[in-house]
Tab-separated table of C-alpha atoms in Angstrom:
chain	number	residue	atom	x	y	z
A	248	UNK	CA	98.402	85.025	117.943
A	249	UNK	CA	96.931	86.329	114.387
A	250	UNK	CA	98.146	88.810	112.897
A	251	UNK	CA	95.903	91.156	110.559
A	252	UNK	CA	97.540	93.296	108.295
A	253	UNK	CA	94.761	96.136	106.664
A	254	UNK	CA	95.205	98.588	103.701
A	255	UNK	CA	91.989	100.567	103.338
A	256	UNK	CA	91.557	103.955	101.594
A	257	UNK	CA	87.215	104.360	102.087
A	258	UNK	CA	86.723	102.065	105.392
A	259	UNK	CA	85.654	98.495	103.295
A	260	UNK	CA	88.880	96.678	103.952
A	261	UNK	CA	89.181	98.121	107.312
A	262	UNK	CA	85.505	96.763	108.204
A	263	UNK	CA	86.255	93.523	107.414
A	264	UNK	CA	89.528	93.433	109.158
A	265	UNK	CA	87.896	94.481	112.238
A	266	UNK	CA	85.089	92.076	111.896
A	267	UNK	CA	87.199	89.308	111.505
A	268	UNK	CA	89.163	90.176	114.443
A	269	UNK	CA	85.801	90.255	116.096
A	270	UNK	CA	84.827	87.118	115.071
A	271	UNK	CA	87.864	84.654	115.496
A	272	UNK	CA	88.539	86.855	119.538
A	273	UNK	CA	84.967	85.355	120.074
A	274	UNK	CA	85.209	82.090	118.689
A	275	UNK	CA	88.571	80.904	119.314
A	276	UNK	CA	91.587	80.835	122.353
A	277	UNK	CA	93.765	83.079	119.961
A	278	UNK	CA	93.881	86.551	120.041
A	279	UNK	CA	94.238	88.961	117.309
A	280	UNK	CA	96.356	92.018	116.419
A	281	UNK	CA	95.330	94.341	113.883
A	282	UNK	CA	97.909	96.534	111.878
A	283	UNK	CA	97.613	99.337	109.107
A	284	UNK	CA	99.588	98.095	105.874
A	285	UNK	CA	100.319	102.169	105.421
A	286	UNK	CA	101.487	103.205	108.600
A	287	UNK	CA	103.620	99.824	108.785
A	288	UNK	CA	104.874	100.393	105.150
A	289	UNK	CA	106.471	104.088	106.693
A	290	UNK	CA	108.667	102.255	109.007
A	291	UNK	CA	110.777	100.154	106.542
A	292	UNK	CA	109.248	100.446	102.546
A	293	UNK	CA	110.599	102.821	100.188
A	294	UNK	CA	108.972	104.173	96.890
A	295	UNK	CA	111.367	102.174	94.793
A	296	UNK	CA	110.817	99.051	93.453
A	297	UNK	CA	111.938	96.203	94.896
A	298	UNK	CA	114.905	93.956	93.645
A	299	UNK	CA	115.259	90.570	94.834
A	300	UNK	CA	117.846	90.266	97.128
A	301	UNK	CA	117.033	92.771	98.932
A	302	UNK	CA	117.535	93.026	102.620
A	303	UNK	CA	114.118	92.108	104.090
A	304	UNK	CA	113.369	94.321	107.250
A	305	UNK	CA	109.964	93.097	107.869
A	306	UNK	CA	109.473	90.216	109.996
A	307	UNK	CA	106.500	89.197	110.868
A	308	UNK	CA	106.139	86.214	113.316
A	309	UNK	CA	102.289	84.416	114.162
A	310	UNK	CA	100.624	81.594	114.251
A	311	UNK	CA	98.301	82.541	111.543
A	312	UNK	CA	98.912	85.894	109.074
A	313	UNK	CA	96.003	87.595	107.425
A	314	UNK	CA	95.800	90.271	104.875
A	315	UNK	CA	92.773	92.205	103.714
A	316	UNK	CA	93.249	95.159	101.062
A	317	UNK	CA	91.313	95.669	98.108
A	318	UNK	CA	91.851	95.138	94.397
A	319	UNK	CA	93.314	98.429	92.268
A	320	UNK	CA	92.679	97.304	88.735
A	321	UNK	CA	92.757	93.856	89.361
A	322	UNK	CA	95.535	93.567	91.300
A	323	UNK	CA	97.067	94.853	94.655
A	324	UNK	CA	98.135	98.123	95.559
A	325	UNK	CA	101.718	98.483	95.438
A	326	UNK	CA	102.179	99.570	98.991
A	327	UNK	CA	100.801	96.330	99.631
A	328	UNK	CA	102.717	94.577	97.318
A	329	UNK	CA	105.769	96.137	98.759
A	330	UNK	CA	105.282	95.175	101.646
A	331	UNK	CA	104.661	91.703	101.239
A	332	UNK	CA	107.760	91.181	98.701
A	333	UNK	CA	110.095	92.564	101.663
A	334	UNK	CA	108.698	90.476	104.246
A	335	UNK	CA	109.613	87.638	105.824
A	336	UNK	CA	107.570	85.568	107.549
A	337	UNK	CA	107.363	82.802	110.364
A	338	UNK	CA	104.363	81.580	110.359
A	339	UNK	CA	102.483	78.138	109.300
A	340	UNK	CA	99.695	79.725	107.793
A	341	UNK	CA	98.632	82.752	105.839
A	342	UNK	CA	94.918	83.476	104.963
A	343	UNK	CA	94.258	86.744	102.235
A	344	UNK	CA	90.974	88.576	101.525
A	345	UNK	CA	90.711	90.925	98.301
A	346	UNK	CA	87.886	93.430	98.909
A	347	UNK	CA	86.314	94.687	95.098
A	348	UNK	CA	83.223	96.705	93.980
A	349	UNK	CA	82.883	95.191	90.187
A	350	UNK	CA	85.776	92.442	90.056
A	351	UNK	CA	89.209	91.878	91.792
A	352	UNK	CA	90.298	89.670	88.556
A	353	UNK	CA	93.355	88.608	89.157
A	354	UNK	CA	94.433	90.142	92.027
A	355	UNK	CA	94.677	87.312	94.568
A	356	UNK	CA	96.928	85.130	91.517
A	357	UNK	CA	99.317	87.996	91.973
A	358	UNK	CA	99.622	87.517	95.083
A	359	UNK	CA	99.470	83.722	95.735
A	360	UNK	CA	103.055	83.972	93.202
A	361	UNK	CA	104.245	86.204	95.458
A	362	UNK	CA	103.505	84.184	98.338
A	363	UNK	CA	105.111	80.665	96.704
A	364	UNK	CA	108.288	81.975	96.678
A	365	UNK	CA	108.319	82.780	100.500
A	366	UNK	CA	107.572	78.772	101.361
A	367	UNK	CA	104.492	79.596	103.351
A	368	UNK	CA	103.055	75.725	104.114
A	369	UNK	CA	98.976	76.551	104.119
A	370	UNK	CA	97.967	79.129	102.834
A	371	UNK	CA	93.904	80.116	101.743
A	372	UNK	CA	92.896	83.241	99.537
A	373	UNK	CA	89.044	84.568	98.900
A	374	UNK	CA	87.463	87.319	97.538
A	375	UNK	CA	84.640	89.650	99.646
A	376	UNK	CA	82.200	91.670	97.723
A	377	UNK	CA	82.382	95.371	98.539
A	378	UNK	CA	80.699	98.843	97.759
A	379	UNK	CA	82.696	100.134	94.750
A	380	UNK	CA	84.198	103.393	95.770
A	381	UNK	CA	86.113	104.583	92.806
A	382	UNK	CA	83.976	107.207	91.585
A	383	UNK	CA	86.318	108.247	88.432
A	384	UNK	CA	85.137	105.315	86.824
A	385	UNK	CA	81.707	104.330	88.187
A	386	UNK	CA	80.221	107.233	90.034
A	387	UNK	CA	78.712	107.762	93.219
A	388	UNK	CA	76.859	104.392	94.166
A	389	UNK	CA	73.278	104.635	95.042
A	390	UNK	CA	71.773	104.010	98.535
A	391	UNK	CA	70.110	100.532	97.091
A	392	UNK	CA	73.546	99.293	96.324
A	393	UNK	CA	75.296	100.283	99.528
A	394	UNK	CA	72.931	98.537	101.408
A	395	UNK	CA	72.882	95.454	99.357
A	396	UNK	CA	76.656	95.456	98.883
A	397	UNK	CA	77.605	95.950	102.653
A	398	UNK	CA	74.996	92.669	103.415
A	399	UNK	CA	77.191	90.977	100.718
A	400	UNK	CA	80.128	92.066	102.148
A	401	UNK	CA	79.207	90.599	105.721
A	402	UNK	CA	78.377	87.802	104.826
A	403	UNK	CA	81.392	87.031	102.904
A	404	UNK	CA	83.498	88.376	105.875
A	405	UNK	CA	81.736	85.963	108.830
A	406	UNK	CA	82.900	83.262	105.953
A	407	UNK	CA	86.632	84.922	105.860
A	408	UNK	CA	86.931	84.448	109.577
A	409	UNK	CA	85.388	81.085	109.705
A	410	UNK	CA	87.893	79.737	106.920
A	411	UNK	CA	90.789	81.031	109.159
A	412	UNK	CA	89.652	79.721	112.794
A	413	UNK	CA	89.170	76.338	110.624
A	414	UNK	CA	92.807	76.697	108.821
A	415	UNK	CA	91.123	76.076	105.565
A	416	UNK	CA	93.526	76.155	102.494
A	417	UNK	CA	92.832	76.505	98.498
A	418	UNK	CA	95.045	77.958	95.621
A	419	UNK	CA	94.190	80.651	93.164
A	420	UNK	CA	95.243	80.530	89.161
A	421	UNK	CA	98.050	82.609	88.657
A	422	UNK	CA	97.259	82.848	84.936
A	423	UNK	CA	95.683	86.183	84.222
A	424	UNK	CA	96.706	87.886	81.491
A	425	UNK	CA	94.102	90.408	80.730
A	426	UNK	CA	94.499	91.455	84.554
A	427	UNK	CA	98.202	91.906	84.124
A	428	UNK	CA	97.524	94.367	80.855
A	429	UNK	CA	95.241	96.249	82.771
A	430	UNK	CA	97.010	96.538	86.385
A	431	UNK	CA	100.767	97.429	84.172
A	432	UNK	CA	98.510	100.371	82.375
A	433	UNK	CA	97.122	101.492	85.473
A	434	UNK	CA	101.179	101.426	87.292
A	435	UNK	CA	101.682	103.446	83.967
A	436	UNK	CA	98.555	106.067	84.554
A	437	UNK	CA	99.661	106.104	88.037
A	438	UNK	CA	102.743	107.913	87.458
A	439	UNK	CA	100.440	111.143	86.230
A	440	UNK	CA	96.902	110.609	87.824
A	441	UNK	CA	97.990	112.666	91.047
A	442	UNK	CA	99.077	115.828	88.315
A	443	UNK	CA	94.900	115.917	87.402
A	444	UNK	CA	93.582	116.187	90.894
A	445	UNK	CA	91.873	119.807	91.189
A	446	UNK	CA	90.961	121.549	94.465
A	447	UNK	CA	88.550	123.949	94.516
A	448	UNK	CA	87.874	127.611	95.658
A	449	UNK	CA	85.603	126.304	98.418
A	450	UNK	CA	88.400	124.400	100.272
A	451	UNK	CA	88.906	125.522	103.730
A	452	UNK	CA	91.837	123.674	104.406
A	453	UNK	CA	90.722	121.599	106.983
A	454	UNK	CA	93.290	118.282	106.152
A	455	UNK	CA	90.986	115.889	106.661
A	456	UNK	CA	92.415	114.346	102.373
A	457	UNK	CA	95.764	114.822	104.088
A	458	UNK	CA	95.130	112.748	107.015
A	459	UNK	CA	93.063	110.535	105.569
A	460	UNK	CA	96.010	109.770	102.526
A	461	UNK	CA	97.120	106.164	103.761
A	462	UNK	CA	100.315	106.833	101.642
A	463	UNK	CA	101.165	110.503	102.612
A	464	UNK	CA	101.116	111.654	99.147
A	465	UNK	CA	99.442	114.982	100.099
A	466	UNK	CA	100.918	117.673	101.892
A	467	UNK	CA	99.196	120.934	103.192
A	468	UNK	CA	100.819	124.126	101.465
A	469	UNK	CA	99.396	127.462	102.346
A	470	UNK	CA	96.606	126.042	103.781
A	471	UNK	CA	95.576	123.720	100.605
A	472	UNK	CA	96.598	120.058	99.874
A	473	UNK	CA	98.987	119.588	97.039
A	474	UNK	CA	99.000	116.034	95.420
A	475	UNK	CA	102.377	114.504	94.603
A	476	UNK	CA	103.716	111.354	92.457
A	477	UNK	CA	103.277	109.263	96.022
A	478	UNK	CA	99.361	109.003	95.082
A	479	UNK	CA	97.887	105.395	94.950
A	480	UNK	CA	95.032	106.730	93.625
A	481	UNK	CA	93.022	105.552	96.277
A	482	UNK	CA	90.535	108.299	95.978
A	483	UNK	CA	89.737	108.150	99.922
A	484	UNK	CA	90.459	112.455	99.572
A	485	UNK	CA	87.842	113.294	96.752
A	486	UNK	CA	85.405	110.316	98.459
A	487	UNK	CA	85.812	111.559	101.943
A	488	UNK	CA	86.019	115.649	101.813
A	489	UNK	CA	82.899	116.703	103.278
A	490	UNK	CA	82.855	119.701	101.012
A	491	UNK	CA	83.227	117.867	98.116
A	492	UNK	CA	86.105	120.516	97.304
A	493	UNK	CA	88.339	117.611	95.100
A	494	UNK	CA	87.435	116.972	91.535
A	495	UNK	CA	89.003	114.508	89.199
A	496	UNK	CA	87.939	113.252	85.505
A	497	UNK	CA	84.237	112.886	86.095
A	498	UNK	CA	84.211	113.251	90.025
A	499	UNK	CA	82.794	116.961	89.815
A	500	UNK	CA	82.980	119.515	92.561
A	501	UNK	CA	80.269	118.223	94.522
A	502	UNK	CA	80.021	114.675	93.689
A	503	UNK	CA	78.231	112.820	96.723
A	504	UNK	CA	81.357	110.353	97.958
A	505	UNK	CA	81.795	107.138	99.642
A	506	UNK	CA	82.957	105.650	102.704
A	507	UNK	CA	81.590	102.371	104.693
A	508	UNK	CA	78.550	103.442	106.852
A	509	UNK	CA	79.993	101.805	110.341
A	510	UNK	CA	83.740	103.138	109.361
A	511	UNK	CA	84.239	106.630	111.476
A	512	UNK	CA	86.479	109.124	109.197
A	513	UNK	CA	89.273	109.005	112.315
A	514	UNK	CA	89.298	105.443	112.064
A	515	UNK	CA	90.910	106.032	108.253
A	516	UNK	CA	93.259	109.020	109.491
A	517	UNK	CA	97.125	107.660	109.373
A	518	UNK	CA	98.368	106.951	112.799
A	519	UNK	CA	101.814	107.476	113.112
C-alpha cells in the first residue's frame, strides 16, 4: 500500500497527486490511497506550534509514504509542516514532491531535517514545475504559460511516480539561509495578511472561498465570508471566486484567477 498525502489550495498539487496515483495503480501490484493533508490535519493538529515531545497522534503505516504540497515562500505550509512534525511513521520509504510557480528554494531542505529526525531508512525528494498561482505577487498568468507550465508539470509528475515504483532515493541540502529569512518573514506577514482581504459589494454569498479554504479560516457571517488569523494565505478564495468579488494588495476586484484546467472546483472543496 502507498500512501499519498495532498495539500493543494488551486488544484496543482492535487493533479499531481492524482496522477501519480494513476500511474504507480497502472504500473505496479500496489495500490494507492490518496488523503487531503487539510481535512487530515482537522482530526488531530492544532494551531499551536508544536513542541517536541509532544504526544504524536498521527500514525501513518505503508509500504511507501508520499507527500505532494507546494512551496509558500520557499518552504512548506505550516499545516503541512504540522502535520508531518506530529507524525509517526512505519514505513521503509518516504518519497516528497514540492509543487512551485517561480522557485520552491529551500523548501524540500526543510523538510528532509524534519524527516532525519523521524529515522525514515530511504527516503527521495524532487521538485515539479507548476503554474504560479499567487496572484498578490505575480499576477494572473497568461494562457501561453499555463499551457507550457502544466506540460512541465506532467512531465515532471510521470518522473515523480516513476522514482517511487523504482524506490529511488537522493538527499536535499539543508543549508538555505536566504529561504529561511524569507519563509520566517512570511510566518511573520502571516499573522496579519488575512486582516487585508476585502470582499466586495458584488458578493452573493455563494461559499464557494469558504468551502474551498483547505484550512477553514473563513466562515460565512450574514451571508459574506469573514477571514480570520487561521489563513495560510493560500489564495485558492480570491483565485477561485467566479465573481472575482475578493481583492487583496494588487489582486483587484476582477482579477482573472487561477486554478489547474483538469482540477474541478468540488474536487478542492474540504471534505469532512
Amino acid at each position: 500500500m502507498t500512501k499519498i498525502y495532498f495539500f493543494s489550495g488551486t488544484g496543482n498539487s492535487l493533479w499531481s497527486a492524482k496522477k501519480i496515483a494513476q500511474i504507480i495503480n497502472s504500473n505496479s501490484s500496489n495500490e494507492c490511497e490518496l488523503y487531503n493533508i487539510a481535512v487530515e490535519a482537522q482530526k488531530y493538529v492544532s494551531n499551536e506550534p508544536y513542541v517536541s515531545g509532544e504526544s504524536c497522534e498521527i500514525f501513518i503505516e505503508a509500504d511507501a509514504v508520499v507527500f505532494v504540497f507546494p512551496s509558500y515562500a520557499y518552504s512548506m505550509p505550516l499545516v503541512v509542516r504540522r502535520f508531518i512534525e506530529r507524525a509517526v511513521f512505519k514505513t521503509s520509504y518516504i518519497a516528497s514532491f514540492v509543487t512551485y510557480g517561480s522557485s520552491p528554494g529551500g523548501t524540500l531542505g526543510s523538510l528532509r531535517r524534519i524527516l532525519k529526525k523521524k529515522g525514515i531508512p530511504k527516503m527521495f525528494f524532487a521538485k515539479i514545475p507548476a503554474v504560479e498561482n499567487y496572484l498578490a505577487m505575480f499576477g494572473p498568468p497568461k494562457d501561453k504559460t499555463i499551457k507550457q507550465r502544466t506540460k512541465m508539470q506532467e512531465e515532471a509528475t510521470e518522473k515523480a511516480a516513476l522514482s517511487i515504483i523504482e524506490r529511488k532515493e537522493n538527499s536535499v541540502s539543508l543549508f538555505y539561509p536566504f529561504s529561511f529569512l524569507v519563509s520566517l518573514l512570511f510566518l511573520l506577514a502571516l499573522k496579519l495578511f488575512y486582516k487585508y482581504y476585502r470582499v466586495g459589494y458584488h458578493c452573493n454569498g455563494c461559499a464557494t472561498c469558504e468551502k474551498v479554504c483547505p484550512v477553514s479560516a473563513i466562515v460565512m457571517k450574514d451571508g459574506r465570508p469573514q477571514f480570520t488569523s487561521k489563513c495560510e494565505h493560500c489564495q485558492a478564495c480570491i483565485n477561485i471566486c467566479s465573481l472575482r468579488a475578493i481583492q487583496f494588495g494588487r489582486v483587484k476586484f476582477g482579477t482573472r484567477g487561477y486554478c489547474h484546467p483538469e482540477i474541478e472546483i468540488a474536487e478542492l472543496e474540504r471534505k469532512k
